Amino acid sequence: MPTLRLRDREFRPGEFAVMAVVNRTPDSFYDRGRTFGFDAALAAVDAAVQAGADIVDIGGVKAGPGDDVDAAEEIRRVADLVAAVRRAHPDLVISVDTWRAEVGEVVAQSGADLLNDTWGGPDPGLAEVAAKYGIGLVCAHAGGVTPRTRPHRIAYDDVVADVVSHTVALAERAVRAGVREDAILIDPAHDFGKNTWHSLEISRRLTELVGTGWPVLVAVSNKDFVGEALGGLPVEERHAGTIATLAVSAWQGARVFRVHDAASARAALATVERLRRQP
């Protein structure tokens, strides 16, 4: 299992990294725009770092359907925040959640260390941007769907096999484009182009992704599949299910965990580390 290197940080095999979510969006499914304001977003970054986050993932576009956000507006929302976070936290690993190469170019210049392409590679130019600036890339699986859409009755012969094939192909393409091999992660992207059964199956069989040798990122925090698995719980009641899924993922070998509550994730992952430690 390789060492993951982002900015000046090294995450060695067996170490877990907490990635805190900070969304500069007015319509986030989780915080409903609480961190849309610039000062609120910057304060949320400060709080996440204080809570133990190793990485902060900044997003400017809601994942699900909603108002159109073009590249210029996405840049307006995230670029200045990235620059401000870099000034405030020189050693923090900054990630930006985007699928657009033109956004990636601007945020890389502003100080981003990782481009988190949750939509599975619709813009091949994003890998070229990561290579150009020597920064990292998340290669995810969204079933080939158009960004910000929810396909009806999506199906796979074997969802885990599809995830493995697609993410590994994207990672290998990124290496060919010049992205550093030790700065690439793969992400099954729970709920992106998937129903609840698919997301649960991925969580049960996460060792198959870990077995590829690429560091695995999981982003399960408060997602729909967690709520549906617990009988249809609303977002504000999914915390316990989130922590349980994080722990199961960590036990199977996931390395990076994208979460809304960095402190709880840090405590849960510390417990898993302790449980795995040999006497």
Coordinates of C-alpha atoms in Angstrom, one line a residue, residues 41-170:
A41 CA -16.9 29.7 4.9
L42 CA -13.6 30.8 6.2
A43 CA -14.7 30.4 9.8
A44 CA -15.9 26.9 9.0
V45 CA -12.4 26.0 7.6
D46 CA -10.9 27.4 10.9
A47 CA -13.2 25.2 12.9
A48 CA -12.5 22.1 10.8
V49 CA -8.8 22.5 11.3
Q50 CA -9.3 23.0 15.0
A51 CA -11.4 19.8 15.0
G52 CA -8.6 17.8 13.5
A53 CA -9.2 17.9 9.7
D54 CA -6.1 17.1 7.6
I55 CA -7.7 18.3 4.4
V56 CA -10.5 20.8 3.6
D57 CA -12.6 20.2 0.5
I58 CA -14.1 23.4 -0.8
G59 CA -17.1 23.2 -3.2
G60 CA -18.9 25.9 -5.2
V61 CA -21.6 23.8 -6.8
K62 CA -24.3 21.7 -5.2
A63 CA -23.9 18.1 -6.2
G64 CA -27.6 17.5 -7.0
P65 CA -30.0 19.2 -9.4
G66 CA -30.6 22.9 -8.8
D67 CA -29.9 26.3 -10.2
D68 CA -27.4 26.4 -13.0
V69 CA -23.9 27.5 -11.9
D70 CA -21.5 28.2 -14.7
A71 CA -17.7 28.1 -14.5
A72 CA -17.4 31.8 -13.9
E73 CA -19.7 31.7 -10.9
E74 CA -18.1 28.6 -9.5
I75 CA -14.7 30.4 -9.7
R76 CA -16.1 33.4 -8.0
R77 CA -17.3 31.3 -5.2
V78 CA -14.2 29.2 -4.6
A79 CA -11.0 30.9 -5.9
D80 CA -10.8 33.8 -3.4
L81 CA -11.7 31.4 -0.5
V82 CA -8.9 29.0 -1.5
A83 CA -6.4 31.9 -1.5
A84 CA -7.6 33.1 1.9
V85 CA -7.4 29.6 3.4
R86 CA -3.9 29.2 2.0
R87 CA -2.8 32.4 3.7
A88 CA -4.5 31.5 7.0
H89 CA -3.3 27.8 7.0
P90 CA -0.1 27.5 5.1
D91 CA 0.3 23.8 5.9
L92 CA -3.3 22.7 5.3
V93 CA -4.1 20.4 2.3
I94 CA -6.7 22.3 0.3
S95 CA -9.0 20.3 -2.0
V96 CA -11.5 21.8 -4.4
D97 CA -14.6 19.8 -5.5
T98 CA -14.9 20.5 -9.2
W99 CA -15.2 18.6 -12.5
R100 CA -14.2 21.5 -14.7
A101 CA -10.7 22.0 -15.9
E102 CA -11.1 25.8 -16.2
V103 CA -12.0 26.0 -12.5
G104 CA -9.2 23.6 -11.6
E105 CA -6.7 25.9 -13.4
V106 CA -7.7 29.0 -11.3
V107 CA -7.9 27.2 -8.0
A108 CA -4.5 25.6 -8.6
Q109 CA -3.1 29.1 -9.1
S110 CA -4.8 30.2 -5.9
G111 CA -3.2 27.4 -3.8
A112 CA -5.2 24.2 -4.1
D113 CA -3.4 20.9 -3.6
L114 CA -6.0 18.5 -4.8
L115 CA -8.8 18.5 -7.4
N116 CA -11.7 16.3 -6.3
D117 CA -13.5 15.2 -9.4
T118 CA -16.6 13.6 -8.0
W119 CA -18.3 13.2 -11.3
G120 CA -15.9 10.6 -12.7
G121 CA -13.9 12.4 -15.4
P122 CA -16.3 14.2 -17.7
D123 CA -13.5 16.8 -18.5
P124 CA -10.2 15.0 -19.3
G125 CA -8.5 18.4 -19.1
L126 CA -8.8 18.3 -15.3
A127 CA -6.0 15.7 -15.1
E128 CA -3.8 17.8 -17.3
V129 CA -4.3 20.7 -14.9
A130 CA -3.3 18.5 -11.9
A131 CA -0.2 17.4 -13.8
K132 CA 0.7 21.0 -14.8
Y133 CA 0.7 22.2 -11.2
G134 CA 2.0 19.1 -9.6
I135 CA -1.1 18.6 -7.4
G136 CA -3.3 15.7 -6.6
L137 CA -6.5 14.3 -8.3
V138 CA -9.4 12.2 -7.0
C139 CA -10.7 9.8 -9.7
A140 CA -14.3 8.9 -8.9
H141 CA -17.1 6.7 -10.4
A142 CA -20.4 8.3 -11.2
G143 CA -21.6 5.7 -13.8
G144 CA -21.1 8.0 -16.7
V145 CA -24.0 10.3 -15.8
T146 CA -24.0 14.0 -16.6
P147 CA -22.9 16.1 -13.6
R148 CA -25.7 17.2 -11.3
T149 CA -28.3 14.7 -12.6
R150 CA -30.0 11.7 -11.0
P151 CA -30.5 8.9 -13.5
H152 CA -33.7 6.9 -13.2
R153 CA -33.4 3.1 -12.6
I154 CA -29.6 3.0 -13.2
A155 CA -28.3 -0.6 -13.3
Y156 CA -25.0 -2.5 -13.3
D157 CA -24.2 -6.1 -13.9
D158 CA -21.8 -5.7 -10.9
V159 CA -21.5 -2.3 -9.4
V160 CA -18.2 -2.9 -7.6
A161 CA -16.6 -4.3 -10.7
D162 CA -17.7 -1.3 -12.6
V163 CA -16.4 1.1 -9.9
V164 CA -13.0 -0.7 -9.9
S165 CA -12.7 -0.7 -13.7
H166 CA -13.6 2.9 -14.1
T167 CA -11.6 4.4 -11.3
V168 CA -8.5 2.5 -12.0
A169 CA -8.8 3.5 -15.7
L170 CA -9.1 7.1 -14.7

